PDB file of C-alpha atoms in Angstrom:
ATOM      1  CA  LEU A   1     103.793 105.869  98.734  1.00  0.00           C
ATOM      2  CA  ALA A   2     104.072 103.239  96.030  1.00  0.00           C
ATOM      3  CA  LYS A   3     101.721 103.583  93.075  1.00  0.00           C
ATOM      4  CA  THR A   4      99.565 100.624  92.180  1.00  0.00           C
ATOM      5  CA  THR A   5      98.248  99.465  88.809  1.00  0.00           C
ATOM      6  CA  GLN A   6      95.259  97.146  88.426  1.00  0.00           C
ATOM      7  CA  PRO A   7      93.007  96.147  85.548  1.00  0.00           C
ATOM      8  CA  ILE A   8      90.075  98.517  85.233  1.00  0.00           C
ATOM      9  CA  SER A   9      87.522  95.727  84.951  1.00  0.00           C
ATOM     10  CA  MET A  10      87.090  91.963  84.957  1.00  0.00           C
ATOM     11  CA  ASP A  11      84.215  89.629  84.218  1.00  0.00           C
ATOM     12  CA  SER A  12      83.612  86.225  85.737  1.00  0.00           C
ATOM     13  CA  TYR A  13      80.874  83.655  86.215  1.00  0.00           C
ATOM     14  CA  GLU A  14      79.402  82.287  89.384  1.00  0.00           C
ATOM     15  CA  GLY A  15      81.403  79.471  90.882  1.00  0.00           C
ATOM     16  CA  GLN A  16      84.674  80.428  89.232  1.00  0.00           C
ATOM     17  CA  GLU A  17      87.867  81.452  90.979  1.00  0.00           C
ATOM     18  CA  VAL A  18      88.837  85.054  90.278  1.00  0.00           C
ATOM     19  CA  ASN A  19      92.389  86.361  90.444  1.00  0.00           C
ATOM     20  CA  ILE A  20      93.016  90.113  90.394  1.00  0.00           C
ATOM     21  CA  THR A  21      96.623  91.142  90.001  1.00  0.00           C
ATOM     22  CA  CYS A  22      98.050  94.421  91.199  1.00  0.00           C
ATOM     23  CA  SER A  23     101.399  95.844  90.149  1.00  0.00           C
ATOM     24  CA  HIS A  24     103.443  97.915  92.618  1.00  0.00           C
ATOM     25  CA  ASN A  25     106.948  98.151  91.205  1.00  0.00           C
ATOM     26  CA  ASN A  26     108.148 100.812  93.641  1.00  0.00           C
ATOM     27  CA  ILE A  27     107.042  99.095  96.834  1.00  0.00           C
ATOM     28  CA  ALA A  28     109.263  99.965  99.789  1.00  0.00           C
ATOM     29  CA  THR A  29     110.650  97.683 102.457  1.00  0.00           C
ATOM     30  CA  ASN A  30     108.180  98.835 105.118  1.00  0.00           C
ATOM     31  CA  ASP A  31     105.130  98.709 102.842  1.00  0.00           C
ATOM     32  CA  TYR A  32     102.269  96.304 103.347  1.00  0.00           C
ATOM     33  CA  ILE A  33      99.741  95.372 100.668  1.00  0.00           C
ATOM     34  CA  THR A  34      96.075  95.748 101.499  1.00  0.00           C
ATOM     35  CA  TRP A  35      92.931  94.995  99.534  1.00  0.00           C
ATOM     36  CA  TYR A  36      89.527  96.572  99.982  1.00  0.00           C
ATOM     37  CA  GLN A  37      86.126  95.773  98.475  1.00  0.00           C
ATOM     38  CA  GLN A  38      83.474  98.370  97.774  1.00  0.00           C
ATOM     39  CA  PHE A  39      79.849  97.928  96.823  1.00  0.00           C
ATOM     40  CA  PRO A  40      77.921 100.810  95.223  1.00  0.00           C
ATOM     41  CA  SER A  41      77.011 103.593  97.639  1.00  0.00           C
ATOM     42  CA  GLN A  42      78.802 101.916 100.530  1.00  0.00           C
ATOM     43  CA  GLY A  43      82.133 102.487 102.187  1.00  0.00           C
ATOM     44  CA  PRO A  44      85.075 100.224 101.302  1.00  0.00           C
ATOM     45  CA  ARG A  45      85.513  97.081 103.363  1.00  0.00           C
ATOM     46  CA  PHE A  46      88.885  95.641 104.346  1.00  0.00           C
ATOM     47  CA  ILE A  47      89.434  92.203 102.795  1.00  0.00           C
ATOM     48  CA  ILE A  48      93.002  91.119 103.421  1.00  0.00           C
ATOM     49  CA  GLN A  49      96.495  92.376 104.098  1.00  0.00           C
ATOM     50  CA  GLY A  50      99.926  90.868 103.637  1.00  0.00           C
ATOM     51  CA  TYR A  51     103.647  91.531 103.471  1.00  0.00           C
ATOM     52  CA  LYS A  52     105.060  88.510 101.632  1.00  0.00           C
ATOM     53  CA  THR A  53     104.273  84.955 100.485  1.00  0.00           C
ATOM     54  CA  LYS A  54     100.678  83.920 101.048  1.00  0.00           C
ATOM     55  CA  VAL A  55      97.931  85.058 103.359  1.00  0.00           C
ATOM     56  CA  THR A  56      94.527  83.413 103.578  1.00  0.00           C
ATOM     57  CA  ASN A  57      91.383  84.268 105.472  1.00  0.00           C
ATOM     58  CA  GLU A  58      87.758  83.219 105.261  1.00  0.00           C
ATOM     59  CA  VAL A  59      87.111  85.550 102.343  1.00  0.00           C
ATOM     60  CA  ALA A  60      90.178  85.515 100.096  1.00  0.00           C
ATOM     61  CA  SER A  61      93.813  84.653  99.585  1.00  0.00           C
ATOM     62  CA  LEU A  62      96.628  87.040  98.830  1.00  0.00           C
ATOM     63  CA  PHE A  63      99.681  85.865  96.950  1.00  0.00           C
ATOM     64  CA  ILE A  64     102.838  87.973  97.032  1.00  0.00           C
ATOM     65  CA  PRO A  65     105.966  86.843  95.134  1.00  0.00           C
ATOM     66  CA  ALA A  66     109.424  87.185  96.598  1.00  0.00           C
ATOM     67  CA  ASP A  67     110.219  90.458  94.818  1.00  0.00           C
ATOM     68  CA  ARG A  68     106.916  91.958  96.106  1.00  0.00           C
ATOM     69  CA  LYS A  69     106.488  93.988  92.917  1.00  0.00           C
ATOM     70  CA  SER A  70     103.028  92.574  92.418  1.00  0.00           C
ATOM     71  CA  SER A  71     100.308  90.809  94.350  1.00  0.00           C
ATOM     72  CA  THR A  72      97.287  88.721  93.434  1.00  0.00           C
ATOM     73  CA  LEU A  73      93.972  88.696  95.233  1.00  0.00           C
ATOM     74  CA  SER A  74      92.229  85.362  94.797  1.00  0.00           C
ATOM     75  CA  LEU A  75      88.494  84.994  95.374  1.00  0.00           C
ATOM     76  CA  PRO A  76      87.408  81.349  95.407  1.00  0.00           C
ATOM     77  CA  ARG A  77      84.090  80.356  93.841  1.00  0.00           C
ATOM     78  CA  VAL A  78      82.628  83.817  93.364  1.00  0.00           C
ATOM     79  CA  SER A  79      78.930  84.533  93.570  1.00  0.00           C
ATOM     80  CA  LEU A  80      76.807  87.369  92.209  1.00  0.00           C
ATOM     81  CA  SER A  81      77.231  89.182  95.519  1.00  0.00           C
ATOM     82  CA  ASP A  82      80.981  89.468  94.897  1.00  0.00           C
ATOM     83  CA  THR A  83      80.280  92.010  92.143  1.00  0.00           C
ATOM     84  CA  ALA A  84      82.089  95.066  93.447  1.00  0.00           C
ATOM     85  CA  VAL A  85      85.120  97.290  93.016  1.00  0.00           C
ATOM     86  CA  TYR A  86      88.351  95.886  94.447  1.00  0.00           C
ATOM     87  CA  TYR A  87      91.160  98.207  95.461  1.00  0.00           C
ATOM     88  CA  CYS A  88      94.800  97.327  95.965  1.00  0.00           C
ATOM     89  CA  LEU A  89      96.705  99.663  98.296  1.00  0.00           C
ATOM     90  CA  VAL A  90     100.315  99.836  99.340  1.00  0.00           C
ATOM     91  CA  GLY A  91     101.300 101.752 102.434  1.00  0.00           C
ATOM     92  CA  ASP A  92     104.046 102.212 104.965  1.00  0.00           C
ATOM     93  CA  HIS A  93     102.874 100.713 108.201  1.00  0.00           C
ATOM     94  CA  SER A  94     105.705 102.162 110.198  1.00  0.00           C
ATOM     95  CA  SER A  95     104.519 105.715 109.567  1.00  0.00           C
ATOM     96  CA  ASN A  96     101.425 105.488 111.780  1.00  0.00           C
ATOM     97  CA  THR A  97      99.335 107.388 109.276  1.00  0.00           C
ATOM     98  CA  GLY A  98      95.682 106.808 108.593  1.00  0.00           C
ATOM     99  CA  LYS A  99      96.025 108.095 105.050  1.00  0.00           C
ATOM    100  CA  LEU A 100      95.058 105.477 102.489  1.00  0.00           C
ATOM    101  CA  ILE A 101      95.801 106.068  98.814  1.00  0.00           C
ATOM    102  CA  PHE A 102      93.176 104.482  96.605  1.00  0.00           C
ATOM    103  CA  GLY A 103      93.734 103.945  92.904  1.00  0.00           C
ATOM    104  CA  GLN A 104      91.050 103.356  90.314  1.00  0.00           C
ATOM    105  CA  GLY A 105      90.339  99.838  91.503  1.00  0.00           C
ATOM    106  CA  THR A 106      89.116  96.835  89.523  1.00  0.00           C
ATOM    107  CA  THR A 107      85.406  96.532  88.827  1.00  0.00           C
ATOM    108  CA  LEU A 108      84.535  92.853  89.027  1.00  0.00           C
ATOM    109  CA  GLN A 109      81.297  91.804  87.366  1.00  0.00           C
ATOM    110  CA  VAL A 110      80.099  88.318  88.249  1.00  0.00           C
ATOM    111  CA  LYS A 111      77.566  86.881  85.844  1.00  0.00           C
ATOM    112  CA  PRO A 112      75.093  84.038  86.417  1.00  0.00           C
TER     113      PRO A 112
ATOM    114  CA  LYS B   1      80.060  96.087 118.427  1.00  0.00           C
ATOM    115  CA  ALA B   2      78.423  98.841 116.393  1.00  0.00           C
ATOM    116  CA  GLY B   3      80.133  99.941 113.202  1.00  0.00           C
ATOM    117  CA  VAL B   4      81.023 103.416 112.033  1.00  0.00           C
ATOM    118  CA  THR B   5      77.938 105.586 111.743  1.00  0.00           C
ATOM    119  CA  GLN B   6      77.538 108.710 109.682  1.00  0.00           C
ATOM    120  CA  THR B   7      74.800 111.289 109.696  1.00  0.00           C
ATOM    121  CA  PRO B   8      72.998 112.401 107.725  1.00  0.00           C
ATOM    122  CA  ARG B   9      73.003 109.776 104.997  1.00  0.00           C
ATOM    123  CA  TYR B  10      71.764 112.147 102.324  1.00  0.00           C
ATOM    124  CA  LEU B  11      71.949 115.902 102.042  1.00  0.00           C
ATOM    125  CA  ILE B  12      70.976 118.437  99.412  1.00  0.00           C
ATOM    126  CA  LYS B  13      72.410 121.939  99.546  1.00  0.00           C
ATOM    127  CA  THR B  14      72.746 124.872  97.209  1.00  0.00           C
ATOM    128  CA  ARG B  15      75.885 126.644  96.090  1.00  0.00           C
ATOM    129  CA  GLY B  16      77.331 128.997  98.656  1.00  0.00           C
ATOM    130  CA  GLN B  17      75.844 127.222 101.641  1.00  0.00           C
ATOM    131  CA  GLN B  18      77.854 125.343 104.212  1.00  0.00           C
ATOM    132  CA  VAL B  19      77.383 121.826 105.512  1.00  0.00           C
ATOM    133  CA  THR B  20      78.436 119.806 108.548  1.00  0.00           C
ATOM    134  CA  LEU B  21      78.722 116.036 108.450  1.00  0.00           C
ATOM    135  CA  SER B  22      79.051 113.830 111.491  1.00  0.00           C
ATOM    136  CA  CYS B  23      80.866 110.566 112.128  1.00  0.00           C
ATOM    137  CA  SER B  24      80.846 108.260 115.139  1.00  0.00           C
ATOM    138  CA  PRO B  25      83.730 105.776 115.097  1.00  0.00           C
ATOM    139  CA  ILE B  26      83.736 102.251 116.401  1.00  0.00           C
ATOM    140  CA  SER B  27      84.007 102.213 120.185  1.00  0.00           C
ATOM    141  CA  GLY B  28      87.651 102.288 121.191  1.00  0.00           C
ATOM    142  CA  HIS B  29      88.883 103.674 117.876  1.00  0.00           C
ATOM    143  CA  ARG B  30      90.568 107.024 118.365  1.00  0.00           C
ATOM    144  CA  SER B  31      91.649 107.666 114.796  1.00  0.00           C
ATOM    145  CA  VAL B  32      89.091 109.021 112.352  1.00  0.00           C
ATOM    146  CA  SER B  33      89.779 109.771 108.694  1.00  0.00           C
ATOM    147  CA  TRP B  34      87.606 111.405 106.092  1.00  0.00           C
ATOM    148  CA  TYR B  35      87.503 110.678 102.365  1.00  0.00           C
ATOM    149  CA  GLN B  36      85.695 112.164  99.400  1.00  0.00           C
ATOM    150  CA  GLN B  37      84.549 109.909  96.581  1.00  0.00           C
ATOM    151  CA  THR B  38      83.499 111.193  93.180  1.00  0.00           C
ATOM    152  CA  PRO B  39      83.176 109.401  89.827  1.00  0.00           C
ATOM    153  CA  GLY B  40      85.901 111.547  88.317  1.00  0.00           C
ATOM    154  CA  GLN B  41      88.515 111.621  91.094  1.00  0.00           C
ATOM    155  CA  GLY B  42      87.754 108.389  92.911  1.00  0.00           C
ATOM    156  CA  LEU B  43      88.468 108.056  96.623  1.00  0.00           C
ATOM    157  CA  GLN B  44      90.566 110.891  97.974  1.00  0.00           C
ATOM    158  CA  PHE B  45      91.873 111.406 101.489  1.00  0.00           C
ATOM    159  CA  LEU B  46      90.706 114.596 103.191  1.00  0.00           C
ATOM    160  CA  PHE B  47      92.186 114.478 106.690  1.00  0.00           C
ATOM    161  CA  GLU B  48      92.783 112.348 109.749  1.00  0.00           C
ATOM    162  CA  TYR B  49      92.140 113.152 113.390  1.00  0.00           C
ATOM    163  CA  PHE B  50      93.563 111.464 116.447  1.00  0.00           C
ATOM    164  CA  SER B  51      92.980 112.541 120.022  1.00  0.00           C
ATOM    165  CA  GLU B  52      91.256 115.723 118.873  1.00  0.00           C
ATOM    166  CA  THR B  53      94.237 116.765 116.729  1.00  0.00           C
ATOM    167  CA  GLN B  54      94.516 116.794 112.973  1.00  0.00           C
ATOM    168  CA  ARG B  55      97.368 114.472 112.113  1.00  0.00           C
ATOM    169  CA  ASN B  56      97.245 114.325 108.325  1.00  0.00           C
ATOM    170  CA  LYS B  57      95.722 116.462 105.638  1.00  0.00           C
ATOM    171  CA  GLY B  58      95.061 115.803 101.970  1.00  0.00           C
ATOM    172  CA  ASN B  59      95.149 118.256  99.082  1.00  0.00           C
ATOM    173  CA  PHE B  60      91.845 120.006  99.557  1.00  0.00           C
ATOM    174  CA  PRO B  61      91.143 123.742  99.872  1.00  0.00           C
ATOM    175  CA  GLY B  62      90.648 125.403 103.219  1.00  0.00           C
ATOM    176  CA  ARG B  63      86.867 125.292 102.730  1.00  0.00           C
ATOM    177  CA  PHE B  64      87.120 121.725 103.965  1.00  0.00           C
ATOM    178  CA  SER B  65      87.729 121.490 107.671  1.00  0.00           C
ATOM    179  CA  GLY B  66      87.124 119.095 110.480  1.00  0.00           C
ATOM    180  CA  ARG B  67      87.380 118.495 114.148  1.00  0.00           C
ATOM    181  CA  GLN B  68      87.293 115.689 116.634  1.00  0.00           C
ATOM    182  CA  PHE B  69      85.727 115.634 120.059  1.00  0.00           C
ATOM    183  CA  SER B  70      86.964 114.047 123.253  1.00  0.00           C
ATOM    184  CA  ASN B  71      84.712 111.028 122.675  1.00  0.00           C
ATOM    185  CA  SER B  72      86.424 110.521 119.266  1.00  0.00           C
ATOM    186  CA  ARG B  73      83.338 111.572 117.317  1.00  0.00           C
ATOM    187  CA  SER B  74      84.283 113.733 114.371  1.00  0.00           C
ATOM    188  CA  GLU B  75      82.672 116.334 112.194  1.00  0.00           C
ATOM    189  CA  MET B  76      83.705 117.754 108.876  1.00  0.00           C
ATOM    190  CA  ASN B  77      82.554 121.064 107.512  1.00  0.00           C
ATOM    191  CA  VAL B  78      82.493 122.370 103.989  1.00  0.00           C
ATOM    192  CA  SER B  79      81.898 126.079 103.577  1.00  0.00           C
ATOM    193  CA  THR B  80      80.866 128.014 100.480  1.00  0.00           C
ATOM    194  CA  LEU B  81      79.720 124.905  98.691  1.00  0.00           C
ATOM    195  CA  GLU B  82      80.487 124.448  95.009  1.00  0.00           C
ATOM    196  CA  LEU B  83      78.833 122.137  92.501  1.00  0.00           C
ATOM    197  CA  GLY B  84      82.015 120.066  92.430  1.00  0.00           C
ATOM    198  CA  ASP B  85      81.651 119.261  96.116  1.00  0.00           C
ATOM    199  CA  SER B  86      78.842 116.873  95.275  1.00  0.00           C
ATOM    200  CA  ALA B  87      80.203 113.533  96.388  1.00  0.00           C
ATOM    201  CA  LEU B  88      79.997 110.635  98.772  1.00  0.00           C
ATOM    202  CA  TYR B  89      81.819 111.590 101.960  1.00  0.00           C
ATOM    203  CA  LEU B  90      83.175 108.633 103.850  1.00  0.00           C
ATOM    204  CA  CYS B  91      84.441 108.414 107.360  1.00  0.00           C
ATOM    205  CA  ALA B  92      86.725 105.631 108.561  1.00  0.00           C
ATOM    206  CA  SER B  93      88.014 104.702 111.977  1.00  0.00           C
ATOM    207  CA  ARG B  94      90.896 102.491 113.050  1.00  0.00           C
ATOM    208  CA  LEU B  95      92.776 101.290 116.043  1.00  0.00           C
ATOM    209  CA  GLN B  96      95.987 103.099 116.780  1.00  0.00           C
ATOM    210  CA  GLY B  97      98.794 101.185 115.056  1.00  0.00           C
ATOM    211  CA  ALA B  98      96.526  99.369 112.606  1.00  0.00           C
ATOM    212  CA  GLN B  99      97.394 101.529 109.634  1.00  0.00           C
ATOM    213  CA  GLY B 100      96.106  99.334 106.856  1.00  0.00           C
ATOM    214  CA  GLU B 101      92.806  98.185 108.285  1.00  0.00           C
ATOM    215  CA  GLN B 102      90.239 100.909 108.478  1.00  0.00           C
ATOM    216  CA  PHE B 103      86.537 100.545 109.051  1.00  0.00           C
ATOM    217  CA  PHE B 104      84.405 102.712 106.828  1.00  0.00           C
ATOM    218  CA  GLY B 105      80.959 104.070 107.468  1.00  0.00           C
ATOM    219  CA  PRO B 106      78.163 104.047 104.877  1.00  0.00           C
ATOM    220  CA  GLY B 107      78.911 107.610 103.843  1.00  0.00           C
ATOM    221  CA  THR B 108      76.966 110.807 103.423  1.00  0.00           C
ATOM    222  CA  ARG B 109      75.771 111.535  99.913  1.00  0.00           C
ATOM    223  CA  LEU B 110      76.007 115.310  99.410  1.00  0.00           C
ATOM    224  CA  THR B 111      74.349 116.913  96.419  1.00  0.00           C
ATOM    225  CA  VAL B 112      75.041 120.562  95.686  1.00  0.00           C
ATOM    226  CA  LEU B 113      72.560 122.283  93.393  1.00  0.00           C
TER     227      LEU B 113
END
Protein backbone atom coordinates (compact mmCIF):
# COMPACT_ATOMS: atom_id res chain seq x y z
CA LEU A 1 0.00 0.00 0.00
CA ALA A 2 1.34 3.40 -0.97
CA LYS A 3 2.42 5.68 1.87
CA THR A 4 0.92 9.13 2.03
CA THR A 5 2.39 12.39 3.32
CA GLN A 6 0.26 15.37 4.35
CA PRO A 7 0.88 18.55 6.30
CA ILE A 8 0.31 18.01 10.00
CA SER A 9 -1.82 21.13 10.38
CA MET A 10 -3.32 24.06 8.51
CA ASP A 11 -5.12 27.21 9.54
CA SER A 12 -7.76 29.06 7.57
CA TYR A 13 -10.50 31.64 8.00
CA GLU A 14 -14.19 31.34 7.41
CA GLY A 15 -15.18 31.86 3.81
CA GLN A 16 -11.80 30.96 2.37
CA GLU A 17 -11.03 28.08 0.04
CA VAL A 18 -8.75 25.48 1.61
CA ASN A 19 -6.49 23.18 -0.37
CA ILE A 20 -4.84 20.21 1.37
CA THR A 21 -2.21 18.42 -0.65
CA CYS A 22 -1.24 14.81 -0.16
CA SER A 23 1.88 13.19 -1.57
CA HIS A 24 1.81 9.52 -2.62
CA ASN A 25 4.90 8.93 -4.73
CA ASN A 26 4.59 5.14 -4.79
CA ILE A 27 0.96 4.96 -5.88
CA ALA A 28 0.22 1.84 -7.90
CA THR A 29 -1.83 1.50 -11.06
CA ASN A 30 -4.83 -0.02 -9.28
CA ASP A 31 -4.81 2.45 -6.38
CA TYR A 32 -7.58 4.94 -5.77
CA ILE A 33 -7.23 8.05 -3.62
CA THR A 34 -9.76 8.58 -0.86
CA TRP A 35 -10.24 11.37 1.65
CA TYR A 36 -11.92 11.14 5.02
CA GLN A 37 -12.91 13.79 7.57
CA GLN A 38 -12.96 13.20 11.30
CA PHE A 39 -14.37 15.35 14.07
CA PRO A 40 -13.24 14.82 17.67
CA SER A 41 -14.65 11.69 19.30
CA GLN A 42 -16.44 10.63 16.12
CA GLY A 43 -15.69 8.09 13.45
CA PRO A 44 -14.15 9.24 10.15
CA ARG A 45 -16.54 10.22 7.39
CA PHE A 46 -15.93 9.54 3.71
CA ILE A 47 -15.59 12.78 1.73
CA ILE A 48 -14.48 11.97 -1.79
CA GLN A 49 -12.65 9.43 -3.90
CA GLY A 50 -10.92 9.60 -7.25
CA TYR A 51 -8.52 7.91 -9.64
CA LYS A 52 -7.35 10.70 -11.94
CA THR A 53 -8.10 14.27 -13.10
CA LYS A 54 -10.86 15.96 -11.14
CA VAL A 55 -13.75 14.75 -9.05
CA THR A 56 -16.35 17.03 -7.50
CA ASN A 57 -19.24 16.41 -5.16
CA GLU A 58 -21.42 18.58 -2.96
CA VAL A 59 -18.76 18.76 -0.27
CA ALA A 60 -15.37 19.01 -1.97
CA SER A 61 -13.27 18.67 -5.08
CA LEU A 62 -10.34 16.36 -5.60
CA PHE A 63 -7.62 17.24 -8.06
CA ILE A 64 -5.24 14.53 -9.25
CA PRO A 65 -2.45 15.36 -11.73
CA ALA A 66 -1.55 13.06 -14.58
CA ASP A 67 1.35 11.39 -12.75
CA ARG A 68 -0.95 10.69 -9.74
CA LYS A 69 1.94 11.18 -7.31
CA SER A 70 -0.06 13.73 -5.37
CA SER A 71 -3.63 14.87 -4.90
CA THR A 72 -5.29 17.99 -3.56
CA LEU A 73 -8.49 18.14 -1.58
CA SER A 74 -10.24 21.46 -2.08
CA LEU A 75 -12.86 22.71 0.37
CA PRO A 76 -14.71 25.76 -0.95
CA ARG A 77 -15.67 28.56 1.44
CA VAL A 78 -14.94 26.79 4.71
CA SER A 79 -16.89 27.44 7.87
CA LEU A 80 -16.07 26.87 11.53
CA SER A 81 -17.76 23.47 11.32
CA ASP A 82 -15.12 22.31 8.82
CA THR A 83 -12.55 22.26 11.63
CA ALA A 84 -11.52 18.62 11.67
CA VAL A 85 -8.78 16.17 10.79
CA TYR A 86 -8.57 15.25 7.11
CA TYR A 87 -7.02 11.97 6.04
CA CYS A 88 -5.70 11.05 2.63
CA LEU A 89 -5.65 7.32 1.87
CA VAL A 90 -4.40 5.32 -1.06
CA GLY A 91 -5.58 1.78 -1.58
CA ASP A 92 -5.86 -0.98 -4.13
CA HIS A 93 -9.48 -1.33 -5.05
CA SER A 94 -8.96 -4.54 -6.92
CA SER A 95 -7.94 -6.38 -3.76
CA ASN A 96 -11.41 -6.41 -2.19
CA THR A 97 -10.00 -5.64 1.23
CA GLY A 98 -11.68 -3.54 3.86
CA LYS A 99 -8.35 -2.56 5.37
CA LEU A 100 -7.81 1.18 5.31
CA ILE A 101 -4.39 2.60 6.15
CA PHE A 102 -4.68 5.97 7.85
CA GLY A 103 -1.72 8.30 8.19
CA GLN A 104 -1.41 11.17 10.62
CA GLY A 105 -3.90 13.33 8.76
CA THR A 106 -4.06 17.12 8.51
CA THR A 107 -5.67 19.04 11.34
CA LEU A 108 -7.54 21.95 9.79
CA GLN A 109 -8.40 24.81 12.12
CA VAL A 110 -10.91 27.30 10.73
CA LYS A 111 -10.95 30.63 12.51
CA PRO A 112 -13.70 33.27 12.55
CA LYS B 1 -31.40 4.18 6.60
CA ALA B 2 -29.82 3.89 10.04
CA GLY B 3 -26.06 4.32 10.30
CA VAL B 4 -23.51 2.12 12.00
CA THR B 5 -24.26 1.76 15.69
CA GLN B 6 -21.85 0.78 18.41
CA THR B 7 -22.50 -0.17 21.99
CA PRO B 8 -21.61 0.78 24.58
CA ARG B 9 -20.41 4.29 23.83
CA TYR B 10 -18.25 4.51 26.92
CA LEU B 11 -16.67 1.83 29.06
CA ILE B 12 -14.34 1.82 32.04
CA LYS B 13 -12.48 -1.35 32.96
CA THR B 14 -9.52 -2.28 35.09
CA ARG B 15 -6.34 -4.05 34.07
CA GLY B 16 -6.72 -7.77 33.61
CA GLN B 17 -10.42 -7.66 32.84
CA GLN B 18 -11.91 -8.46 29.48
CA VAL B 19 -14.34 -6.44 27.40
CA THR B 20 -16.76 -7.07 24.55
CA LEU B 21 -17.80 -4.33 22.15
CA SER B 22 -20.68 -4.57 19.74
CA CYS B 23 -21.27 -3.16 16.27
CA SER B 24 -24.36 -3.19 14.07
CA PRO B 25 -23.58 -2.34 10.44
CA ILE B 26 -25.75 -0.49 8.00
CA SER B 27 -28.51 -2.74 6.68
CA GLY B 28 -27.25 -4.65 3.67
CA HIS B 29 -23.57 -4.19 4.50
CA ARG B 30 -21.90 -7.54 5.04
CA SER B 31 -18.36 -6.33 5.63
CA VAL B 32 -17.44 -5.03 9.06
CA SER B 33 -14.01 -3.71 10.04
CA TRP B 34 -12.67 -2.66 13.39
CA TYR B 35 -10.12 0.06 14.12
CA GLN B 36 -8.35 1.30 17.21
CA GLN B 37 -7.58 4.99 17.58
CA THR B 38 -5.12 6.37 20.10
CA PRO B 39 -3.34 9.74 20.27
CA GLY B 40 0.03 8.07 19.89
CA GLN B 41 -0.63 5.50 17.15
CA GLY B 42 -3.52 7.11 15.32
CA LEU B 43 -6.08 4.97 13.51
CA GLN B 44 -5.00 1.36 13.19
CA PHE B 45 -6.80 -1.50 11.48
CA LEU B 46 -7.67 -4.43 13.74
CA PHE B 47 -9.57 -6.88 11.54
CA GLU B 48 -12.30 -7.28 8.96
CA TYR B 49 -15.17 -9.74 8.87
CA PHE B 50 -17.29 -10.76 5.92
CA SER B 51 -19.98 -13.41 5.96
CA GLU B 52 -18.98 -14.49 9.46
CA THR B 53 -15.35 -15.07 8.43
CA GLN B 54 -12.32 -13.03 9.32
CA ARG B 55 -10.87 -11.81 6.04
CA ASN B 56 -8.09 -9.48 7.14
CA LYS B 57 -6.16 -8.98 10.32
CA GLY B 58 -3.94 -6.14 11.50
CA ASN B 59 -0.86 -6.32 13.70
CA PHE B 60 -2.45 -6.73 17.09
CA PRO B 61 -1.82 -9.43 19.71
CA GLY B 62 -4.09 -12.41 20.10
CA ARG B 63 -5.84 -10.72 23.04
CA PHE B 64 -7.84 -8.89 20.41
CA SER B 65 -10.42 -11.06 18.74
CA GLY B 66 -13.70 -10.70 16.99
CA ARG B 67 -16.57 -12.46 15.38
CA GLN B 68 -19.46 -11.79 13.09
CA PHE B 69 -22.96 -13.18 13.26
CA SER B 70 -25.25 -14.28 10.47
CA ASN B 71 -27.07 -10.93 10.58
CA SER B 72 -23.69 -9.19 9.97
CA ARG B 73 -23.54 -7.76 13.49
CA SER B 74 -20.04 -7.99 14.88
CA GLU B 75 -18.39 -8.09 18.25
CA MET B 76 -14.81 -7.59 19.26
CA ASN B 77 -13.28 -8.84 22.46
CA VAL B 78 -10.19 -7.76 24.28
CA SER B 79 -8.95 -10.05 27.02
CA THR B 80 -6.50 -9.33 29.83
CA LEU B 81 -6.81 -5.60 29.40
CA GLU B 82 -3.72 -3.41 29.61
CA LEU B 83 -3.49 0.32 30.24
CA GLY B 84 -2.38 0.77 26.63
CA ASP B 85 -5.67 -0.63 25.38
CA SER B 86 -7.38 2.60 26.35
CA ALA B 87 -8.60 3.95 23.05
CA LEU B 88 -11.51 4.79 20.82
CA TYR B 89 -12.63 1.61 19.08
CA LEU B 90 -14.32 2.23 15.78
CA CYS B 91 -16.38 -0.08 13.68
CA ALA B 92 -16.98 0.49 9.97
CA SER B 93 -19.19 -1.25 7.46
CA ARG B 94 -19.17 -1.24 3.68
CA LEU B 95 -20.83 -2.74 0.69
CA GLN B 96 -19.02 -5.62 -0.90
CA GLY B 97 -16.80 -4.20 -3.65
CA ALA B 98 -16.79 -0.65 -2.29
CA GLN B 99 -13.31 -0.84 -0.83
CA GLY B 100 -12.63 2.84 -0.33
CA GLU B 101 -15.93 4.02 1.09
CA GLN B 102 -16.57 2.79 4.57
CA PHE B 103 -19.17 4.03 7.00
CA PHE B 104 -17.91 4.45 10.52
CA GLY B 105 -19.84 4.29 13.75
CA PRO B 106 -19.40 6.78 16.60
CA GLY B 107 -17.00 4.48 18.41
CA THR B 108 -16.68 3.04 21.88
CA ARG B 109 -14.41 4.95 24.22
CA LEU B 110 -12.62 2.37 26.40
CA THR B 111 -10.71 3.49 29.45
CA VAL B 112 -8.54 0.97 31.27
CA LEU B 113 -7.57 1.89 34.82
